[in-house]
CSV table of C-alpha atoms in Angstrom, one decimal:
chain,number,residue,atom,x,y,z
A,275,MET,CA,49.6,-5.5,26.1
A,276,PHE,CA,50.1,-6.1,22.6
A,277,HIS,CA,52.3,-3.1,22.2
A,278,THR,CA,54.6,-4.6,24.8
A,279,LEU,CA,54.9,-7.9,22.8
A,280,VAL,CA,55.8,-6.0,20.0
A,281,ASN,CA,58.3,-3.7,21.6
A,282,PHE,CA,59.6,-7.6,23.0
A,283,PHE,CA,60.1,-8.7,19.7
A,284,LYS,CA,61.9,-5.7,18.3
A,285,THR,CA,64.8,-6.3,21.0
A,286,LYS,CA,67.0,-8.5,18.7
A,287,GLU,CA,68.1,-10.2,22.1
A,288,VAL,CA,65.0,-10.7,23.5
A,289,ARG,CA,63.3,-12.2,20.1
A,290,ASN,CA,66.6,-14.5,19.4
A,291,LYS,CA,65.8,-15.7,23.0
A,292,ILE,CA,62.1,-16.2,22.7
A,293,LEU,CA,62.6,-18.0,19.0
A,294,PHE,CA,65.7,-20.2,20.6
A,295,THR,CA,63.1,-21.6,23.2
A,296,LEU,CA,60.1,-22.3,21.0
A,297,ALA,CA,63.0,-24.1,18.7
A,298,MET,CA,64.3,-26.6,21.6
A,299,LEU,CA,60.4,-27.0,22.6
A,300,VAL,CA,59.4,-28.2,19.2
A,301,ILE,CA,62.5,-30.4,19.3
A,302,PHE,CA,61.0,-31.5,22.8
A,303,LYS,CA,57.6,-32.0,21.3
A,304,ILE,CA,58.9,-34.0,18.3
A,305,GLY,CA,60.8,-36.2,20.3
A,306,THR,CA,57.7,-37.4,22.5
A,307,TYR,CA,56.3,-38.8,18.9
A,308,ILE,CA,59.5,-40.9,18.3
A,309,PRO,CA,58.7,-44.5,20.1
A,310,ALA,CA,61.5,-46.0,21.7
A,311,PRO,CA,63.0,-49.1,19.4
A,312,GLY,CA,61.3,-52.6,19.7
A,313,VAL,CA,58.3,-51.6,21.8
A,314,ASN,CA,54.7,-51.4,20.5
A,315,PRO,CA,53.2,-48.2,21.5
A,316,ALA,CA,49.8,-49.1,20.4
A,317,ALA,CA,49.7,-51.6,23.7
A,318,PHE,CA,48.4,-48.9,26.0
A,319,ASP,CA,45.5,-48.4,23.6
A,320,ASN,CA,44.7,-51.8,23.4
A,321,ARG,CA,44.9,-52.4,27.2
A,322,GLN,CA,41.5,-50.9,29.1
A,323,GLY,CA,42.1,-48.7,32.5
A,324,SER,CA,46.1,-48.3,31.5
A,325,GLN,CA,45.0,-44.3,31.3
A,326,GLY,CA,44.5,-43.7,34.6
A,327,VAL,CA,48.0,-45.6,35.2
A,328,THR,CA,50.1,-43.3,32.4
A,329,ASP,CA,48.0,-40.0,33.2
A,330,LEU,CA,50.7,-38.9,35.6
A,331,LEU,CA,53.5,-39.5,33.9
A,332,ASN,CA,52.1,-38.2,30.7
A,333,THR,CA,51.2,-34.6,32.3
A,334,PHE,CA,54.8,-34.0,32.7
A,335,GLY,CA,56.1,-35.7,29.8
A,336,GLY,CA,53.6,-34.2,27.3
A,337,GLY,CA,52.2,-37.6,26.3
A,338,ALA,CA,55.7,-39.1,25.7
A,339,LEU,CA,54.9,-42.6,28.0
A,340,LYS,CA,51.9,-43.2,26.2
A,341,ASN,CA,53.7,-43.4,22.8
A,342,PHE,CA,56.5,-45.1,25.0
A,343,SER,CA,58.8,-42.5,23.1
A,344,ILE,CA,62.5,-41.8,23.8
A,345,PHE,CA,61.1,-39.0,26.2
A,346,ALA,CA,59.3,-41.5,28.1
A,347,MET,CA,61.5,-41.0,31.4
A,348,GLY,CA,61.2,-37.5,30.8
A,349,ILE,CA,62.6,-34.8,33.0
A,350,MET,CA,61.6,-36.6,36.4
A,351,PRO,CA,64.8,-38.5,37.3
A,352,TYR,CA,66.7,-35.0,37.0
A,353,ILE,CA,64.1,-33.5,39.0
A,354,THR,CA,64.4,-36.7,41.6
A,355,ALA,CA,68.2,-36.6,41.5
A,356,SER,CA,68.0,-32.5,42.0
A,357,ILE,CA,65.8,-32.9,45.2
A,358,VAL,CA,67.9,-35.9,46.9
A,359,MET,CA,70.8,-33.7,46.6
A,360,GLN,CA,69.2,-30.6,48.0
A,361,LEU,CA,68.6,-32.9,51.1
A,362,LEU,CA,72.0,-34.2,50.9
A,363,GLN,CA,73.6,-31.1,51.5
A,364,MET,CA,71.7,-30.7,55.0
A,365,ASP,CA,74.7,-31.8,57.1
A,366,ILE,CA,73.7,-35.4,56.0
A,367,VAL,CA,77.0,-35.8,53.6
A,368,PRO,CA,79.8,-34.1,54.8
A,369,LYS,CA,81.4,-33.2,51.2
A,370,PHE,CA,78.2,-32.3,49.8
A,371,THR,CA,77.6,-29.7,52.5
A,372,GLU,CA,81.3,-28.3,52.2
A,373,TRP,CA,81.0,-28.0,48.2
A,374,ALA,CA,77.8,-25.9,49.0
A,375,LYS,CA,79.6,-23.4,50.7
A,376,GLN,CA,82.0,-22.9,48.1
A,377,GLY,CA,80.0,-20.4,46.4
A,378,GLU,CA,80.2,-20.8,42.5
A,379,THR,CA,82.8,-23.1,42.3
A,380,GLY,CA,80.9,-25.8,44.6
A,381,ARG,CA,77.7,-25.1,42.6
A,382,LYS,CA,79.6,-26.5,39.6
A,383,LYS,CA,80.8,-29.4,41.5
A,384,LEU,CA,77.1,-30.2,42.9
A,385,ASN,CA,75.5,-30.0,39.2
A,386,ASN,CA,78.2,-31.9,37.9
A,387,PHE,CA,77.4,-34.9,40.7
A,388,THR,CA,73.4,-34.2,40.0
A,389,ARG,CA,73.9,-35.1,36.2
A,390,TYR,CA,75.8,-38.3,37.1
A,391,PHE,CA,73.3,-39.1,39.9
A,392,THR,CA,70.4,-38.5,37.4
A,393,ILE,CA,72.0,-41.0,34.6
A,394,VAL,CA,72.4,-43.7,37.3
A,395,LEU,CA,68.5,-43.3,38.6
A,396,ALA,CA,67.2,-42.5,35.0
A,397,PHE,CA,69.1,-45.9,33.8
A,398,ILE,CA,68.0,-48.0,36.5
A,399,GLN,CA,64.2,-46.2,36.4
A,400,SER,CA,64.2,-47.0,32.7
A,401,ILE,CA,64.5,-51.0,33.1
A,402,GLY,CA,62.3,-51.1,35.9
A,403,MET,CA,59.6,-49.0,33.9
A,404,SER,CA,59.8,-51.6,31.0
A,405,PHE,CA,59.5,-54.5,32.8
A,406,GLN,CA,56.6,-53.2,34.9
A,407,PHE,CA,54.4,-51.9,32.2
A,408,ASN,CA,55.7,-54.9,30.1
A,409,ASN,CA,54.0,-57.3,32.7
A,410,TYR,CA,51.1,-55.0,33.1
A,411,LEU,CA,50.2,-54.9,29.5
A,412,ASP,CA,50.5,-58.8,29.3
A,413,GLY,CA,54.0,-58.5,27.4
A,414,ALA,CA,52.3,-56.9,24.5
A,415,LEU,CA,54.5,-53.9,25.1
A,416,ILE,CA,58.2,-55.4,24.7
A,417,LYS,CA,57.9,-57.1,20.7
A,418,GLU,CA,61.0,-59.3,21.5
A,419,GLN,CA,61.2,-60.7,25.2
A,420,ASN,CA,65.4,-60.8,25.6
A,421,VAL,CA,68.1,-59.1,27.7
A,422,TRP,CA,69.5,-57.0,24.9
A,423,SER,CA,65.7,-55.5,24.0
A,424,TYR,CA,65.4,-54.6,27.7
A,425,LEU,CA,69.4,-52.9,27.7
A,426,LEU,CA,68.5,-51.2,24.3
A,427,ILE,CA,65.6,-49.5,25.9
A,428,ALA,CA,66.9,-48.7,28.9
A,429,ILE,CA,70.0,-46.9,26.9
A,430,VAL,CA,67.8,-45.2,24.7
A,431,LEU,CA,65.7,-43.8,27.6
A,432,THR,CA,68.2,-42.6,29.4
A,433,SER,CA,69.6,-41.2,26.8
A,434,GLY,CA,66.4,-39.4,26.1
A,435,THR,CA,66.2,-37.7,29.9
A,436,ALA,CA,70.1,-36.6,29.4
A,437,PHE,CA,69.1,-35.4,26.5
A,438,LEU,CA,66.3,-33.5,27.7
A,439,MET,CA,68.5,-32.4,30.6
A,440,TRP,CA,70.8,-31.1,28.4
A,441,LEU,CA,67.5,-29.4,26.7
A,442,GLY,CA,67.0,-27.4,29.6
A,443,GLU,CA,70.6,-26.3,30.6
A,444,GLN,CA,70.5,-24.9,27.0
A,445,ILE,CA,67.3,-23.0,27.5
A,446,THR,CA,68.5,-21.4,30.5
A,447,GLN,CA,71.4,-20.3,29.3
A,448,TYR,CA,70.4,-19.0,25.9
A,449,GLY,CA,66.5,-18.7,26.0
A,450,VAL,CA,63.8,-17.7,28.2
A,451,GLY,CA,63.4,-18.7,32.0
A,452,ASN,CA,64.5,-21.7,33.8
A,453,GLY,CA,64.9,-24.5,31.2
A,454,ILE,CA,64.0,-27.5,33.1
A,455,SER,CA,60.3,-25.4,34.8
A,456,ILE,CA,59.8,-24.5,31.0
A,457,ILE,CA,60.0,-28.2,30.0
A,458,ILE,CA,57.8,-29.3,32.6
A,459,PHE,CA,55.2,-26.3,31.5
A,460,ALA,CA,55.3,-27.5,28.1
A,461,GLY,CA,54.7,-30.9,28.6
A,462,ILE,CA,51.8,-29.9,31.1
A,463,LEU,CA,50.3,-27.4,28.3
A,464,SER,CA,50.6,-29.9,25.5
A,465,THR,CA,48.2,-32.4,27.1
A,466,LEU,CA,45.4,-29.8,27.7
A,467,PRO,CA,44.2,-29.8,23.9
A,468,SER,CA,43.3,-33.6,24.3
A,469,GLY,CA,41.8,-32.9,27.6
A,470,LEU,CA,39.6,-30.6,26.2
A,471,MET,CA,38.5,-32.6,23.4
A,472,GLN,CA,37.6,-35.4,25.9
A,473,PHE,CA,35.6,-33.0,28.1
A,474,TYR,CA,33.9,-31.9,25.2
A,475,GLN,CA,32.9,-35.4,23.8
A,476,GLN,CA,32.0,-36.6,26.7
A,477,GLU,CA,29.6,-33.6,28.0
A,478,PHE,CA,28.5,-32.0,24.6
A,479,ILE,CA,28.2,-34.8,21.8
A,480,GLY,CA,24.9,-36.9,22.1
A,481,GLN,CA,23.5,-34.7,24.9
A,482,ASP,CA,20.3,-32.9,24.9
A,483,ASP,CA,20.6,-30.6,26.9
A,484,VAL,CA,24.2,-28.9,27.3
A,485,THR,CA,23.2,-26.3,30.5
A,486,PHE,CA,25.0,-28.4,33.1
A,487,ALA,CA,27.8,-28.8,30.8
A,488,TRP,CA,28.2,-24.7,30.5
A,489,LEU,CA,28.1,-24.4,33.9
A,490,LYS,CA,30.8,-26.9,34.5
A,491,VAL,CA,32.9,-25.0,31.8
A,492,ALA,CA,32.1,-21.5,33.7
A,493,GLY,CA,33.1,-23.5,37.1
A,494,LEU,CA,36.3,-24.6,35.6
A,495,VAL,CA,37.2,-21.2,34.2
A,496,VAL,CA,36.4,-19.5,37.1
A,497,GLY,CA,38.6,-22.1,39.6
A,498,MET,CA,41.5,-21.8,36.9
A,499,ILE,CA,41.3,-18.0,37.4
A,500,LEU,CA,40.9,-18.1,41.1
A,501,LEU,CA,43.7,-20.7,41.5
A,502,THR,CA,46.3,-18.7,39.1
A,503,VAL,CA,45.5,-15.5,41.4
A,504,GLY,CA,45.9,-17.3,44.5
A,505,ALA,CA,49.1,-19.0,43.6
A,506,VAL,CA,50.9,-15.7,42.3
A,507,TYR,CA,49.3,-14.4,45.4
A,508,VAL,CA,51.0,-16.6,47.5
A,509,LEU,CA,54.3,-17.4,45.4
A,510,GLN,CA,54.9,-13.3,45.7
A,511,ALA,CA,54.0,-12.8,49.2
A,512,ILE,CA,56.5,-11.4,51.5
A,513,ARG,CA,56.8,-10.8,55.4
A,514,LYS,CA,58.5,-7.6,56.2
A,515,ILE,CA,61.0,-8.4,59.3
A,516,PRO,CA,61.6,-5.2,60.5
A,517,ILE,CA,65.6,-4.4,61.1
A,518,GLN,CA,66.8,-1.5,63.4
A,519,TYR,CA,70.5,-0.1,62.7
A,520,ALA,CA,72.7,0.9,65.6
A,521,LYS,CA,72.5,4.7,65.9
A,522,LYS,CA,75.3,6.4,64.1
A,523,GLN,CA,76.4,10.2,64.3
A,524,SER,CA,76.1,11.8,60.6
A,525,HIS,CA,76.6,15.8,60.1
A,526,MET,CA,77.1,16.4,63.9
A,527,ARG,CA,73.6,14.6,64.3
A,528,LEU,CA,72.5,11.0,65.5
A,529,GLY,CA,70.1,9.1,63.5
A,530,SER,CA,68.8,5.7,62.9
A,531,GLN,CA,68.6,3.6,59.8
A,532,ALA,CA,65.2,1.6,59.3
A,533,THR,CA,64.8,-1.0,56.9
A,534,TYR,CA,63.5,-4.7,57.0
A,535,LEU,CA,64.2,-8.3,56.1
A,536,PRO,CA,61.8,-9.8,53.2
A,537,LEU,CA,60.6,-13.2,54.0
A,538,LYS,CA,58.8,-15.2,51.1
A,539,VAL,CA,56.0,-16.6,52.8
A,540,ASN,CA,56.2,-19.8,50.3
A,541,SER,CA,60.0,-19.9,50.5
A,542,ALA,CA,60.4,-23.9,49.2
A,543,GLY,CA,58.3,-22.4,46.0
A,544,VAL,CA,56.9,-25.7,43.9
A,545,ILE,CA,59.5,-28.4,45.3
A,546,PRO,CA,57.2,-29.9,47.9
A,547,VAL,CA,54.6,-30.2,45.1
A,548,ILE,CA,56.9,-31.7,42.6
A,549,PHE,CA,58.7,-33.8,45.1
A,550,SER,CA,55.3,-35.2,46.4
A,551,MET,CA,54.1,-36.1,42.9
A,552,ALA,CA,57.1,-37.9,42.3
A,553,PHE,CA,57.1,-39.5,45.4
A,554,PHE,CA,53.4,-40.8,44.7
A,555,LEU,CA,54.8,-42.4,41.7
A,556,LEU,CA,56.5,-45.2,43.6
A,557,PRO,CA,53.4,-46.9,45.4
A,558,ARG,CA,51.5,-46.7,41.8
A,559,THR,CA,54.3,-48.1,39.9
A,560,LEU,CA,54.7,-51.3,42.6
A,561,SER,CA,51.1,-51.7,41.9
A,562,LEU,CA,51.7,-52.4,38.6
A,563,PHE,CA,53.9,-55.4,39.6
A,564,PHE,CA,50.7,-57.3,40.9
A,565,PRO,CA,47.7,-56.1,38.7
A,566,ASP,CA,45.4,-58.8,40.2
A,567,ALA,CA,46.4,-58.3,43.9
A,568,ASP,CA,43.3,-56.5,45.8
A,569,TRP,CA,46.0,-54.6,48.3
A,570,ALA,CA,48.1,-53.8,45.2
A,571,GLN,CA,45.2,-52.2,43.6
A,572,LYS,CA,44.3,-50.5,47.0
A,573,LEU,CA,48.2,-49.1,47.4
A,574,GLY,CA,48.0,-47.7,44.0
A,575,ASN,CA,44.5,-45.9,44.7
A,576,TYR,CA,45.6,-44.0,47.8
A,577,ALA,CA,48.4,-42.6,46.0
A,578,ASP,CA,46.1,-41.5,43.3
A,579,PRO,CA,45.3,-37.9,43.6
A,580,SER,CA,42.2,-38.7,41.4
A,581,HIS,CA,40.7,-40.5,44.1
A,582,ASN,CA,39.1,-39.5,47.6
A,583,MET,CA,41.6,-41.3,49.7
A,584,GLY,CA,44.5,-40.4,47.2
A,585,MET,CA,43.5,-36.4,47.5
A,586,VAL,CA,43.6,-36.6,51.4
A,587,VAL,CA,46.8,-38.3,51.5
A,588,TYR,CA,48.1,-36.0,48.8
């Protein structure tokens, strides 16, 4: 395996692609620490219980929301816009269906429309998110409570989403793999060290007997391995549908050619998972409007996979 990695870096083209991807991810991570203008990032730390509200968005944004950085919106508006565009192509909007059948030319038109839709969606969501989190944090998030402050924050957050969208396209074109997927993966991976540190502090520090803690570690490692193997198996699994061509004469003999049509077992990939996570953000966000209402908190819990009922619904 090590020899294979060395051979990868010996190839100039592959080496440049890997280095370019890493450079773009470094830029992404730096941006998660740059707070948006006119906000108080420490407001999340000062509000008890706010961690659970920001966990899901932080997972996709690499901790950008906790700092309320310029990348606080993350890439989620683009994902939502892409999924909506795919749904609209299913004979819902005739023009989009027509473009989808035009090959490369139609795909470019759909991609441009997706970008415009992302900008509009990000701007609306950024305004709503600024109001909601500021109300949830009792007005401690926004330093100056006026229209221009909210407008400036919305423009900056929308620009951050547009930049991440462009960053993903650059990785796709000049780097390794799909840029949007790489950014999401990097955001999830960047939250892993803090999660491990929190687990270590809770389970090991100040404990007389850490045997049960080590059993938890072993269980987590085994579970991660099984989940990874299972995910790869399902994603790579195909069902072979036999196809028998009509007999034809070849060199004075009759013969037939047998082949198969490979159909992926999980043809949708991870789109349902991402869409469901984006869909679950809506009730949890609405619960921020009414932080003291029991029904709002129950609604948020039903949409929180970390709760029992939320896991069942998810």
